[in-house]
PDB file of C-alpha atoms in Angstrom:
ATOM      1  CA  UNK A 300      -4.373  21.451 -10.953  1.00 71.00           C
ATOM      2  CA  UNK A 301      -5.030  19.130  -7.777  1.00 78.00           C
ATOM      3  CA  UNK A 302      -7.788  20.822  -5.564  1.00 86.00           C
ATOM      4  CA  UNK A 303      -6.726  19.608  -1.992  1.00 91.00           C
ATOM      5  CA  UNK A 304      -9.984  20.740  -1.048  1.00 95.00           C
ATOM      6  CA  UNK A 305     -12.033  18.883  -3.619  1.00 94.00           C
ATOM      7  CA  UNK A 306     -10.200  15.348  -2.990  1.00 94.00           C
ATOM      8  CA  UNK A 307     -10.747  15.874   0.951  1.00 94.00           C
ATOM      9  CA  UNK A 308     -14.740  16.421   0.231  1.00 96.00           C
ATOM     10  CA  UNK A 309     -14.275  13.346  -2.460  1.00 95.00           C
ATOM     11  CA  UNK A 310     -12.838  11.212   0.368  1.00 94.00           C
ATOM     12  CA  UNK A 311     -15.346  12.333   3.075  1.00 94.00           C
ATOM     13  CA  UNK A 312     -18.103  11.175   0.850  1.00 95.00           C
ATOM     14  CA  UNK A 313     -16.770   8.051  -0.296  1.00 94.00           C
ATOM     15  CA  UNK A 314     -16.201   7.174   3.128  1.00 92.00           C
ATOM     16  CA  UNK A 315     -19.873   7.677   4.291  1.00 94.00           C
ATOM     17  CA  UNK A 316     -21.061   5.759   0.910  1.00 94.00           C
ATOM     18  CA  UNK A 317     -18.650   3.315   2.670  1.00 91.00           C
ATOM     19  CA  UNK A 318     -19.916   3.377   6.150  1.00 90.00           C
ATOM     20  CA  UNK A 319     -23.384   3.513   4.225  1.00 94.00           C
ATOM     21  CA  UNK A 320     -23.257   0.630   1.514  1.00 93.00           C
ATOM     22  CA  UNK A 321     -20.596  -1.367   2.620  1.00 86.00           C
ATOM     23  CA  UNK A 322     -17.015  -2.474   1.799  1.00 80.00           C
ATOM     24  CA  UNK A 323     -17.746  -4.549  -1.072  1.00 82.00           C
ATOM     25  CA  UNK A 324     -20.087  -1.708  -2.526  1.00 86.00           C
ATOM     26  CA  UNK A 325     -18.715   0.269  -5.651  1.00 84.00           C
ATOM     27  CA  UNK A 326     -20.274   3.490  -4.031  1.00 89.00           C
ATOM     28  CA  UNK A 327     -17.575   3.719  -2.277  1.00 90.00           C
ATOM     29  CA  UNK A 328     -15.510   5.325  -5.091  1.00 90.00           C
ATOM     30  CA  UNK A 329     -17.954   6.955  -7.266  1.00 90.00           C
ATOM     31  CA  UNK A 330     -17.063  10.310  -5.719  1.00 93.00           C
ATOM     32  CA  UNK A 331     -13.046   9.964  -5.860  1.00 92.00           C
ATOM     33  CA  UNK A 332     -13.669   8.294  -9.767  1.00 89.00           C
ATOM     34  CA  UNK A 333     -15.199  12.328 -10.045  1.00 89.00           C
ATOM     35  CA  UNK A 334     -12.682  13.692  -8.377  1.00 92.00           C
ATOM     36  CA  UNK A 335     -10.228  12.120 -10.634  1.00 90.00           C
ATOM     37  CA  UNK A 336     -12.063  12.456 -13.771  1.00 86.00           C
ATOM     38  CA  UNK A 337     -12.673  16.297 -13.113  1.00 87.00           C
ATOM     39  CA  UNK A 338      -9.195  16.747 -12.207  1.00 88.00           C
ATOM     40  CA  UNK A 339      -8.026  14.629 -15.548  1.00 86.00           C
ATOM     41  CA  UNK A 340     -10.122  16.909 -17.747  1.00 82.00           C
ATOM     42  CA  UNK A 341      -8.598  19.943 -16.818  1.00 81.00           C
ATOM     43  CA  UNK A 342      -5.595  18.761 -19.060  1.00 80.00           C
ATOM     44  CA  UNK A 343      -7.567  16.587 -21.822  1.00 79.00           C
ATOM     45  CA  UNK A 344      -9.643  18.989 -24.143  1.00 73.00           C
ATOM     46  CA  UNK A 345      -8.702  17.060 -27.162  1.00 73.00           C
ATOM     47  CA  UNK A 346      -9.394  13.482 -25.941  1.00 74.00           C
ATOM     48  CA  UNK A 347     -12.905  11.861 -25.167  1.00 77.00           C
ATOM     49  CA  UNK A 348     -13.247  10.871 -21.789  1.00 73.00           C
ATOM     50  CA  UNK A 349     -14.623   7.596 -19.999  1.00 75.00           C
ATOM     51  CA  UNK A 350     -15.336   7.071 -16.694  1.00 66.00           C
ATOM     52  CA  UNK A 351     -17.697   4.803 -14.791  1.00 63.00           C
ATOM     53  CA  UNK A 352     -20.676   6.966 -13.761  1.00 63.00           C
ATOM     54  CA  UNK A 353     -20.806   8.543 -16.849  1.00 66.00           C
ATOM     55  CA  UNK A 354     -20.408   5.950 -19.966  1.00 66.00           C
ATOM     56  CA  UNK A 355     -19.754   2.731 -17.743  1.00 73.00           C
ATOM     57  CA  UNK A 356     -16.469   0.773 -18.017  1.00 82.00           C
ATOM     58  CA  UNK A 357     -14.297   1.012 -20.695  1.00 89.00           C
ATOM     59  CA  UNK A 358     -12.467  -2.310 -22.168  1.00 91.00           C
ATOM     60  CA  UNK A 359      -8.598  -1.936 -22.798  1.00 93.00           C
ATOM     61  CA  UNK A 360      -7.086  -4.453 -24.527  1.00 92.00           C
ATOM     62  CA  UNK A 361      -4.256  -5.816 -22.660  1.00 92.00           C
ATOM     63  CA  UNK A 362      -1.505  -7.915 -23.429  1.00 92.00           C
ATOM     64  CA  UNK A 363      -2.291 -10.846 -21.381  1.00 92.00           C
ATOM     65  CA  UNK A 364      -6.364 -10.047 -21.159  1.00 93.00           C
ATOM     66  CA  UNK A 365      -8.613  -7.546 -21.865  1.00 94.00           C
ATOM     67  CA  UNK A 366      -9.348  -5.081 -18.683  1.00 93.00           C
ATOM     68  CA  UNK A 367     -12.427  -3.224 -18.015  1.00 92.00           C
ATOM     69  CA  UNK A 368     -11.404   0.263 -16.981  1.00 92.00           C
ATOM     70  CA  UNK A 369     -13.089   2.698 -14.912  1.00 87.00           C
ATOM     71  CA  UNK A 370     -11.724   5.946 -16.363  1.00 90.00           C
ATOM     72  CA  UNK A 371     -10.012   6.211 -19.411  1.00 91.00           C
ATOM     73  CA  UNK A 372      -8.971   9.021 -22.014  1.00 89.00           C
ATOM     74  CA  UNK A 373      -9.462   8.270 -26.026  1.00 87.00           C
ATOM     75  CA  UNK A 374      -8.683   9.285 -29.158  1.00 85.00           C
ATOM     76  CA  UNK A 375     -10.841   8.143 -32.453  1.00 86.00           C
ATOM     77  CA  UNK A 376     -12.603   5.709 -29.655  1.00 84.00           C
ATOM     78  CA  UNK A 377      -8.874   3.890 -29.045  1.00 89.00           C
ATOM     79  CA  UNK A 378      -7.529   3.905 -24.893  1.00 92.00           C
ATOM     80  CA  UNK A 379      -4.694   6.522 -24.867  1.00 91.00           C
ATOM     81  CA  UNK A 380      -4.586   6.607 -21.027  1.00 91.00           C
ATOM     82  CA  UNK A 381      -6.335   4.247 -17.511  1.00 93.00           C
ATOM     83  CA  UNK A 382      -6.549   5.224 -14.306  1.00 93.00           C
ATOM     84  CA  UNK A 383      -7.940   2.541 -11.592  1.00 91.00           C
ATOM     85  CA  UNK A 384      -8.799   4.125  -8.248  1.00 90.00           C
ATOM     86  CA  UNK A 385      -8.466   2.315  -5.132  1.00 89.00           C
ATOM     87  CA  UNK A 386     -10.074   3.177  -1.305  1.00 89.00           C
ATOM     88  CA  UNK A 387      -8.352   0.953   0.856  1.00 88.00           C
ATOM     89  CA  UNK A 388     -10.577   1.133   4.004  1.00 85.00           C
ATOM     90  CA  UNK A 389      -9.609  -2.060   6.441  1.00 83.00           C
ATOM     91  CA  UNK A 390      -7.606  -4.733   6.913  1.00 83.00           C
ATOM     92  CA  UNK A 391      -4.763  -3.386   5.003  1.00 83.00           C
ATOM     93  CA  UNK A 392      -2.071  -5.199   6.343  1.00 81.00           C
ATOM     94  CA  UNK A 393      -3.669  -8.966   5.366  1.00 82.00           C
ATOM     95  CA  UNK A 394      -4.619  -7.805   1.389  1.00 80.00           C
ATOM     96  CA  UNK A 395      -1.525  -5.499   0.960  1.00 84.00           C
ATOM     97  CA  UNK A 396       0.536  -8.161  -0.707  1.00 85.00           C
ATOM     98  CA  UNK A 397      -2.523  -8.955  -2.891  1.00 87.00           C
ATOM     99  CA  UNK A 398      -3.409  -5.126  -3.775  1.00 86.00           C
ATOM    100  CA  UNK A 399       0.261  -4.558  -4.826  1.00 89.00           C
ATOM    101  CA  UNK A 400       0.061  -8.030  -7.053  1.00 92.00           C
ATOM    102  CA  UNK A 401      -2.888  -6.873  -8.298  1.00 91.00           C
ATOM    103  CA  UNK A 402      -1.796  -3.501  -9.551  1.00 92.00           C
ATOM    104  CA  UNK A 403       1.535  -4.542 -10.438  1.00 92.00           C
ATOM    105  CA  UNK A 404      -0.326  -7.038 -13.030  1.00 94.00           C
ATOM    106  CA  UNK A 405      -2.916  -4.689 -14.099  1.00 94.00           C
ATOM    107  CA  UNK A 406      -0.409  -2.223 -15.413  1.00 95.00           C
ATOM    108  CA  UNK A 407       2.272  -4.854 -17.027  1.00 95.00           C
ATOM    109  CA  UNK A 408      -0.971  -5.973 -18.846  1.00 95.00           C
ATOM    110  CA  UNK A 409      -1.810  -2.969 -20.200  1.00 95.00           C
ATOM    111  CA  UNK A 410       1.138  -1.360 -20.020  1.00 95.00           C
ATOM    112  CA  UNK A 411       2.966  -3.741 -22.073  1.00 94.00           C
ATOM    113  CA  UNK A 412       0.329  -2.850 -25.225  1.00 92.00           C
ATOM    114  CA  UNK A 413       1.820   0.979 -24.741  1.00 93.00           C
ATOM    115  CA  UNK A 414      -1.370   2.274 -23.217  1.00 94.00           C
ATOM    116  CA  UNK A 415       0.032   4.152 -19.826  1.00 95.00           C
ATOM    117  CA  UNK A 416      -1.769   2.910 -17.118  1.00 95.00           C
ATOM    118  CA  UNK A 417      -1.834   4.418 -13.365  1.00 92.00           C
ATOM    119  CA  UNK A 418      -3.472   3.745 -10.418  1.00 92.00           C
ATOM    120  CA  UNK A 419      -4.968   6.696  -7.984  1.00 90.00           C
ATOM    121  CA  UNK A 420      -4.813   4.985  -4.138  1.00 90.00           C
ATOM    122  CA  UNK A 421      -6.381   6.153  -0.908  1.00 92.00           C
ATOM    123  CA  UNK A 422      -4.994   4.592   1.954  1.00 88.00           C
ATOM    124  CA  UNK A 423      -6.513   5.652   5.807  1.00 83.00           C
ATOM    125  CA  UNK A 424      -3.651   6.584   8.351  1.00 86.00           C
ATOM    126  CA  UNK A 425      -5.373   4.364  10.971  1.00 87.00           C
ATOM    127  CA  UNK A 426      -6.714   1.113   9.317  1.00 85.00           C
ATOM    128  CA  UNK A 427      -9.406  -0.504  11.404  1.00 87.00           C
ATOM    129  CA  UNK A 428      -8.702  -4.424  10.798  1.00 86.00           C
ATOM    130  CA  UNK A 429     -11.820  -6.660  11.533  1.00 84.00           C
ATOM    131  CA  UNK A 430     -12.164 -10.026  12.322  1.00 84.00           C
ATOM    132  CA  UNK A 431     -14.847 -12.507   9.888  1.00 83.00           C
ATOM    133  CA  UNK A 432     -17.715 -11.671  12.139  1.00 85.00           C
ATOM    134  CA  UNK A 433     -16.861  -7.542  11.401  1.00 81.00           C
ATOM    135  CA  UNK A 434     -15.421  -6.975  14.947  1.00 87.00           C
ATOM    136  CA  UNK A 435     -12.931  -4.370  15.456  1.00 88.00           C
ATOM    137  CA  UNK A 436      -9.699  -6.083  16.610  1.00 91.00           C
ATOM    138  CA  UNK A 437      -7.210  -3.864  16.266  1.00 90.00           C
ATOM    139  CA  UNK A 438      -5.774  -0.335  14.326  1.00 90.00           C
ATOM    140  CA  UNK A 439      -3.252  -0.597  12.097  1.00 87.00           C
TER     141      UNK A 439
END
């Protein structure tokens, strides 16, 4: 079941590891990857589970090319199930046509070889956008 509680303490401390490490840092979502692998193995007793922290990357074969995956579900060692996770912290508005592409092509890829693929997405209400040098210009 989805623990409100748990994903709110997930997103508080992927946001300091974010204020901490950086934008471009993958620390950033180690805590919500937990959050959603914890809240994936409620349901999956039967499967073997994969998830970044834990075993590192798993690669799905996709139709098109071959993904690296940061938490996946398998049976006999084959990808029954990918989630990607995604913290969208600034500047929103300039990469959201990009972050949809980018899904959008990451799950026709895999998708497409009958693996179900889904993507877990944190968006902030107000978006800071900053300019090249890192000054806040505006909120989104």
């Amino acid at each position: 079941m989805f623990d409100n509680e748990k994903f709110l303490k997930a997103v508080t401390k992927s946001f300091r590891n974010y204020q901490k490490f950086g934008a471009r840092s993958n620390k950033k979502l180690l805590p919500l990857h937990k959050f959603v692998a914890d809240t994936i193995k409620e349901f999956a007793n039967d499967y073997k589970f994969h998830y970044y922290e834990e075993n590192g990357e798993f690669k799905i074969s996709g139709k098109y090319y071959n993904k690296d995956v940061d938490i996946v579900l398998t049976k006999n060692n084959s990808p029954i199930l990918g989630v990607g996770v995604k913290f969208i912290t600034s500047n929103y508005k300039q990469n959201s046509n990009n972050y949809f592409e980018n899904m959008l092509g990451e799950t026709a890829n895999i998708q497409s070889n009958n693996i179900p693929y889904f993507h877990f997405i944190v968006l902030r209400h107000k978006t800071p956008y900053y300019d090249k040098n890192g000054n806040l210009k505006k909120i989104e």
